[in-house]
Amino acid sequence: MSTVQRSLVLVKPDGVRRGLSGEVLRRIEAKGYTLAAVELRTATPELLAAHYAEHEGKPFYGPLVEFMLSGPVLAVVIEGERCIEGFRSLAGATDPTKAAPGTIRGDLGRDWGVAVQQNIVHGSDSEESAAREIGIWFPQLA
């Protein structure tokens, strides 16, 4: 049974600033996923409010939005067999200090002594989230 999916991947401002966008894309393609859309964007407060709606009111929400507004974001739609689960495995644990070697965060992430949102990448966590997030970042693909 085929389970081809789409997922949203974001290379966050820390990854873009450090010149890691190409390495993240290389790892996605090396894993066998297809890049369906790629765009370097400057996020807006409105876009981020929609993207992080479920976190509004939580203590980390303000700093997270502020961080995501701090520089360009590479927004990517990937496609492939079980790519949601696969990319999350490829990304590694949310905390770069705890992420396994061989993962994006384990190999490239840094412990900045700051909130964990500076962890290079975001990946959708479910098919429902992927559909919602792709609709926010790439409405033409929704």
JSON list of C-alpha atoms in Angstrom, two decimals:
[
{"chain": "A", "resi": 1, "resn": "MET", "atom": "CA", "xyz": [0.00, 0.00, 0.00]},
{"chain": "A", "resi": 2, "resn": "SER", "atom": "CA", "xyz": [1.43, 3.34, -1.05]},
{"chain": "A", "resi": 3, "resn": "THR", "atom": "CA", "xyz": [1.48, 6.15, 1.49]},
{"chain": "A", "resi": 4, "resn": "VAL", "atom": "CA", "xyz": [2.90, 9.03, -0.53]},
{"chain": "A", "resi": 5, "resn": "GLN", "atom": "CA", "xyz": [2.57, 12.18, 1.53]},
{"chain": "A", "resi": 6, "resn": "ARG", "atom": "CA", "xyz": [3.40, 15.85, 1.43]},
{"chain": "A", "resi": 7, "resn": "SER", "atom": "CA", "xyz": [5.00, 17.71, 4.30]},
{"chain": "A", "resi": 8, "resn": "LEU", "atom": "CA", "xyz": [6.06, 21.26, 5.04]},
{"chain": "A", "resi": 9, "resn": "VAL", "atom": "CA", "xyz": [9.70, 21.74, 5.98]},
{"chain": "A", "resi": 10, "resn": "LEU", "atom": "CA", "xyz": [11.02, 25.10, 7.12]},
{"chain": "A", "resi": 11, "resn": "VAL", "atom": "CA", "xyz": [14.70, 25.92, 7.36]},
{"chain": "A", "resi": 12, "resn": "LYS", "atom": "CA", "xyz": [14.44, 28.40, 10.22]},
{"chain": "A", "resi": 13, "resn": "PRO", "atom": "CA", "xyz": [16.30, 31.73, 10.36]},
{"chain": "A", "resi": 14, "resn": "ASP", "atom": "CA", "xyz": [19.23, 30.20, 12.26]},
{"chain": "A", "resi": 15, "resn": "GLY", "atom": "CA", "xyz": [19.73, 27.58, 9.53]},
{"chain": "A", "resi": 16, "resn": "VAL", "atom": "CA", "xyz": [19.43, 30.12, 6.71]},
{"chain": "A", "resi": 17, "resn": "ARG", "atom": "CA", "xyz": [21.80, 32.53, 8.51]},
{"chain": "A", "resi": 18, "resn": "ARG", "atom": "CA", "xyz": [24.39, 29.78, 8.94]},
{"chain": "A", "resi": 19, "resn": "GLY", "atom": "CA", "xyz": [24.21, 28.78, 5.27]},
{"chain": "A", "resi": 20, "resn": "LEU", "atom": "CA", "xyz": [22.71, 25.35, 5.97]},
{"chain": "A", "resi": 21, "resn": "SER", "atom": "CA", "xyz": [19.75, 25.48, 3.55]},
{"chain": "A", "resi": 22, "resn": "GLY", "atom": "CA", "xyz": [21.62, 23.58, 0.84]},
{"chain": "A", "resi": 23, "resn": "GLU", "atom": "CA", "xyz": [22.74, 20.89, 3.28]},
{"chain": "A", "resi": 24, "resn": "VAL", "atom": "CA", "xyz": [19.18, 20.43, 4.55]},
{"chain": "A", "resi": 25, "resn": "LEU", "atom": "CA", "xyz": [17.87, 20.15, 0.97]},
{"chain": "A", "resi": 26, "resn": "ARG", "atom": "CA", "xyz": [20.70, 17.73, 0.11]},
{"chain": "A", "resi": 27, "resn": "ARG", "atom": "CA", "xyz": [19.72, 15.46, 3.00]},
{"chain": "A", "resi": 28, "resn": "ILE", "atom": "CA", "xyz": [16.03, 15.58, 2.01]},
{"chain": "A", "resi": 29, "resn": "GLU", "atom": "CA", "xyz": [16.85, 14.60, -1.56]},
{"chain": "A", "resi": 30, "resn": "ALA", "atom": "CA", "xyz": [19.40, 11.97, -0.46]},
{"chain": "A", "resi": 31, "resn": "LYS", "atom": "CA", "xyz": [16.61, 10.39, 1.60]},
{"chain": "A", "resi": 32, "resn": "GLY", "atom": "CA", "xyz": [14.64, 10.04, -1.65]},
{"chain": "A", "resi": 33, "resn": "TYR", "atom": "CA", "xyz": [12.04, 12.76, -1.18]},
{"chain": "A", "resi": 34, "resn": "THR", "atom": "CA", "xyz": [11.00, 15.13, -3.94]},
{"chain": "A", "resi": 35, "resn": "LEU", "atom": "CA", "xyz": [11.08, 18.91, -3.59]},
{"chain": "A", "resi": 36, "resn": "ALA", "atom": "CA", "xyz": [7.62, 20.00, -4.74]},
{"chain": "A", "resi": 37, "resn": "ALA", "atom": "CA", "xyz": [8.10, 23.70, -3.86]},
{"chain": "A", "resi": 38, "resn": "VAL", "atom": "CA", "xyz": [10.97, 25.77, -2.47]},
{"chain": "A", "resi": 39, "resn": "GLU", "atom": "CA", "xyz": [10.84, 29.46, -1.65]},
{"chain": "A", "resi": 40, "resn": "LEU", "atom": "CA", "xyz": [13.00, 31.77, 0.43]},
{"chain": "A", "resi": 41, "resn": "ARG", "atom": "CA", "xyz": [10.51, 33.89, 2.34]},
{"chain": "A", "resi": 42, "resn": "THR", "atom": "CA", "xyz": [10.36, 36.59, 4.93]},
{"chain": "A", "resi": 43, "resn": "ALA", "atom": "CA", "xyz": [7.61, 35.51, 7.29]},
{"chain": "A", "resi": 44, "resn": "THR", "atom": "CA", "xyz": [5.00, 37.99, 8.48]},
{"chain": "A", "resi": 45, "resn": "PRO", "atom": "CA", "xyz": [3.40, 38.16, 11.92]},
{"chain": "A", "resi": 46, "resn": "GLU", "atom": "CA", "xyz": [0.08, 37.14, 10.31]},
{"chain": "A", "resi": 47, "resn": "LEU", "atom": "CA", "xyz": [1.57, 34.09, 8.59]},
{"chain": "A", "resi": 48, "resn": "LEU", "atom": "CA", "xyz": [3.27, 32.97, 11.79]},
{"chain": "A", "resi": 49, "resn": "ALA", "atom": "CA", "xyz": [0.10, 33.55, 13.84]},
{"chain": "A", "resi": 50, "resn": "ALA", "atom": "CA", "xyz": [-1.69, 31.14, 11.50]},
{"chain": "A", "resi": 51, "resn": "HIS", "atom": "CA", "xyz": [1.19, 28.64, 11.48]},
{"chain": "A", "resi": 52, "resn": "TYR", "atom": "CA", "xyz": [1.62, 28.59, 15.27]},
{"chain": "A", "resi": 53, "resn": "ALA", "atom": "CA", "xyz": [-2.06, 29.13, 16.19]},
{"chain": "A", "resi": 54, "resn": "GLU", "atom": "CA", "xyz": [-2.16, 26.10, 18.51]},
{"chain": "A", "resi": 55, "resn": "HIS", "atom": "CA", "xyz": [0.67, 27.59, 20.59]},
{"chain": "A", "resi": 56, "resn": "GLU", "atom": "CA", "xyz": [-0.82, 31.07, 21.07]},
{"chain": "A", "resi": 57, "resn": "GLY", "atom": "CA", "xyz": [-0.86, 31.99, 24.75]},
{"chain": "A", "resi": 58, "resn": "LYS", "atom": "CA", "xyz": [1.92, 29.56, 25.69]},
{"chain": "A", "resi": 59, "resn": "PRO", "atom": "CA", "xyz": [5.04, 31.06, 27.31]},
{"chain": "A", "resi": 60, "resn": "PHE", "atom": "CA", "xyz": [7.28, 30.27, 24.32]},
{"chain": "A", "resi": 61, "resn": "TYR", "atom": "CA", "xyz": [4.90, 31.71, 21.69]},
{"chain": "A", "resi": 62, "resn": "GLY", "atom": "CA", "xyz": [6.19, 35.33, 21.72]},
{"chain": "A", "resi": 63, "resn": "PRO", "atom": "CA", "xyz": [9.89, 34.43, 21.62]},
{"chain": "A", "resi": 64, "resn": "LEU", "atom": "CA", "xyz": [9.22, 31.82, 18.91]},
{"chain": "A", "resi": 65, "resn": "VAL", "atom": "CA", "xyz": [7.43, 34.31, 16.65]},
{"chain": "A", "resi": 66, "resn": "GLU", "atom": "CA", "xyz": [10.11, 36.93, 17.31]},
{"chain": "A", "resi": 67, "resn": "PHE", "atom": "CA", "xyz": [12.81, 34.40, 16.34]},
{"chain": "A", "resi": 68, "resn": "MET", "atom": "CA", "xyz": [10.96, 33.34, 13.18]},
{"chain": "A", "resi": 69, "resn": "LEU", "atom": "CA", "xyz": [10.71, 37.02, 12.17]},
{"chain": "A", "resi": 70, "resn": "SER", "atom": "CA", "xyz": [14.48, 37.54, 12.71]},
{"chain": "A", "resi": 71, "resn": "GLY", "atom": "CA", "xyz": [15.49, 36.55, 9.18]},
{"chain": "A", "resi": 72, "resn": "PRO", "atom": "CA", "xyz": [14.51, 34.72, 6.02]},
{"chain": "A", "resi": 73, "resn": "VAL", "atom": "CA", "xyz": [12.97, 31.25, 6.17]},
{"chain": "A", "resi": 74, "resn": "LEU", "atom": "CA", "xyz": [13.34, 28.62, 3.45]},
{"chain": "A", "resi": 75, "resn": "ALA", "atom": "CA", "xyz": [9.88, 27.10, 3.02]},
{"chain": "A", "resi": 76, "resn": "VAL", "atom": "CA", "xyz": [9.81, 23.71, 1.31]},
{"chain": "A", "resi": 77, "resn": "VAL", "atom": "CA", "xyz": [7.10, 21.23, 0.39]},
{"chain": "A", "resi": 78, "resn": "ILE", "atom": "CA", "xyz": [8.46, 17.71, 0.17]},
{"chain": "A", "resi": 79, "resn": "GLU", "atom": "CA", "xyz": [6.74, 14.64, -1.24]},
{"chain": "A", "resi": 80, "resn": "GLY", "atom": "CA", "xyz": [7.45, 10.99, -0.77]},
{"chain": "A", "resi": 81, "resn": "GLU", "atom": "CA", "xyz": [6.63, 7.70, 0.84]},
{"chain": "A", "resi": 82, "resn": "ARG", "atom": "CA", "xyz": [5.87, 8.39, 4.54]},
{"chain": "A", "resi": 83, "resn": "CYS", "atom": "CA", "xyz": [7.83, 11.64, 4.28]},
{"chain": "A", "resi": 84, "resn": "ILE", "atom": "CA", "xyz": [6.22, 13.19, 7.38]},
{"chain": "A", "resi": 85, "resn": "GLU", "atom": "CA", "xyz": [7.58, 10.52, 9.70]},
{"chain": "A", "resi": 86, "resn": "GLY", "atom": "CA", "xyz": [10.75, 10.18, 7.63]},
{"chain": "A", "resi": 87, "resn": "PHE", "atom": "CA", "xyz": [11.64, 13.86, 7.75]},
{"chain": "A", "resi": 88, "resn": "ARG", "atom": "CA", "xyz": [10.99, 14.10, 11.47]},
{"chain": "A", "resi": 89, "resn": "SER", "atom": "CA", "xyz": [13.39, 11.19, 11.95]},
{"chain": "A", "resi": 90, "resn": "LEU", "atom": "CA", "xyz": [15.91, 12.88, 9.64]},
{"chain": "A", "resi": 91, "resn": "ALA", "atom": "CA", "xyz": [15.55, 16.15, 11.60]},
{"chain": "A", "resi": 92, "resn": "GLY", "atom": "CA", "xyz": [16.23, 14.54, 14.99]},
{"chain": "A", "resi": 93, "resn": "ALA", "atom": "CA", "xyz": [15.09, 15.47, 18.47]},
{"chain": "A", "resi": 94, "resn": "THR", "atom": "CA", "xyz": [13.78, 19.01, 18.96]},
{"chain": "A", "resi": 95, "resn": "ASP", "atom": "CA", "xyz": [16.61, 19.86, 21.36]},
{"chain": "A", "resi": 96, "resn": "PRO", "atom": "CA", "xyz": [19.84, 19.89, 19.30]},
{"chain": "A", "resi": 97, "resn": "THR", "atom": "CA", "xyz": [21.87, 18.88, 22.36]},
{"chain": "A", "resi": 98, "resn": "LYS", "atom": "CA", "xyz": [19.85, 15.66, 22.65]},
{"chain": "A", "resi": 99, "resn": "ALA", "atom": "CA", "xyz": [19.51, 14.96, 18.90]},
{"chain": "A", "resi": 100, "resn": "ALA", "atom": "CA", "xyz": [21.30, 11.87, 17.66]},
{"chain": "A", "resi": 101, "resn": "PRO", "atom": "CA", "xyz": [24.39, 12.12, 15.48]},
{"chain": "A", "resi": 102, "resn": "GLY", "atom": "CA", "xyz": [23.46, 11.66, 11.83]},
{"chain": "A", "resi": 103, "resn": "THR", "atom": "CA", "xyz": [20.35, 13.81, 12.15]},
{"chain": "A", "resi": 104, "resn": "ILE", "atom": "CA", "xyz": [20.10, 17.40, 10.92]},
{"chain": "A", "resi": 105, "resn": "ARG", "atom": "CA", "xyz": [19.83, 18.78, 14.44]},
{"chain": "A", "resi": 106, "resn": "GLY", "atom": "CA", "xyz": [22.37, 16.33, 15.87]},
{"chain": "A", "resi": 107, "resn": "ASP", "atom": "CA", "xyz": [25.00, 17.18, 13.27]},
{"chain": "A", "resi": 108, "resn": "LEU", "atom": "CA", "xyz": [24.28, 20.85, 12.62]},
{"chain": "A", "resi": 109, "resn": "GLY", "atom": "CA", "xyz": [22.37, 22.16, 15.65]},
{"chain": "A", "resi": 110, "resn": "ARG", "atom": "CA", "xyz": [24.01, 24.14, 18.39]},
{"chain": "A", "resi": 111, "resn": "ASP", "atom": "CA", "xyz": [23.12, 24.64, 22.01]},
{"chain": "A", "resi": 112, "resn": "TRP", "atom": "CA", "xyz": [22.95, 28.40, 22.09]},
{"chain": "A", "resi": 113, "resn": "GLY", "atom": "CA", "xyz": [21.80, 28.48, 25.70]},
{"chain": "A", "resi": 114, "resn": "VAL", "atom": "CA", "xyz": [18.52, 29.82, 24.33]},
{"chain": "A", "resi": 115, "resn": "ALA", "atom": "CA", "xyz": [15.08, 28.42, 23.75]},
{"chain": "A", "resi": 116, "resn": "VAL", "atom": "CA", "xyz": [14.93, 25.25, 21.70]},
{"chain": "A", "resi": 117, "resn": "GLN", "atom": "CA", "xyz": [13.15, 26.99, 18.78]},
{"chain": "A", "resi": 118, "resn": "GLN", "atom": "CA", "xyz": [16.59, 27.74, 17.28]},
{"chain": "A", "resi": 119, "resn": "ASN", "atom": "CA", "xyz": [16.93, 24.18, 16.03]},
{"chain": "A", "resi": 120, "resn": "ILE", "atom": "CA", "xyz": [17.45, 24.71, 12.28]},
{"chain": "A", "resi": 121, "resn": "VAL", "atom": "CA", "xyz": [14.30, 23.04, 10.90]},
{"chain": "A", "resi": 122, "resn": "HIS", "atom": "CA", "xyz": [10.57, 22.52, 11.31]},
{"chain": "A", "resi": 123, "resn": "GLY", "atom": "CA", "xyz": [8.68, 19.57, 9.87]},
{"chain": "A", "resi": 124, "resn": "SER", "atom": "CA", "xyz": [4.95, 18.87, 9.92]},
{"chain": "A", "resi": 125, "resn": "ASP", "atom": "CA", "xyz": [3.98, 16.32, 12.57]},
{"chain": "A", "resi": 126, "resn": "SER", "atom": "CA", "xyz": [0.92, 14.74, 10.91]},
{"chain": "A", "resi": 127, "resn": "GLU", "atom": "CA", "xyz": [-0.98, 14.63, 7.62]},
{"chain": "A", "resi": 128, "resn": "GLU", "atom": "CA", "xyz": [-3.51, 17.09, 9.07]},
{"chain": "A", "resi": 129, "resn": "SER", "atom": "CA", "xyz": [-0.79, 19.52, 10.15]},
{"chain": "A", "resi": 130, "resn": "ALA", "atom": "CA", "xyz": [0.97, 19.15, 6.80]},
{"chain": "A", "resi": 131, "resn": "ALA", "atom": "CA", "xyz": [-2.19, 20.02, 4.86]},
{"chain": "A", "resi": 132, "resn": "ARG", "atom": "CA", "xyz": [-2.88, 23.02, 7.12]},
{"chain": "A", "resi": 133, "resn": "GLU", "atom": "CA", "xyz": [0.72, 24.28, 7.05]},
{"chain": "A", "resi": 134, "resn": "ILE", "atom": "CA", "xyz": [1.14, 23.84, 3.29]},
{"chain": "A", "resi": 135, "resn": "GLY", "atom": "CA", "xyz": [-2.10, 25.81, 2.87]},
{"chain": "A", "resi": 136, "resn": "ILE", "atom": "CA", "xyz": [-0.61, 28.65, 4.94]},
{"chain": "A", "resi": 137, "resn": "TRP", "atom": "CA", "xyz": [2.83, 28.81, 3.29]},
{"chain": "A", "resi": 138, "resn": "PHE", "atom": "CA", "xyz": [1.88, 27.66, -0.24]},
{"chain": "A", "resi": 139, "resn": "PRO", "atom": "CA", "xyz": [-1.84, 28.35, -0.72]},
{"chain": "A", "resi": 140, "resn": "GLN", "atom": "CA", "xyz": [-1.49, 27.63, -4.46]},
{"chain": "A", "resi": 141, "resn": "LEU", "atom": "CA", "xyz": [-0.69, 23.97, -3.58]},
{"chain": "A", "resi": 142, "resn": "ALA", "atom": "CA", "xyz": [-3.51, 23.46, -1.07]}
]
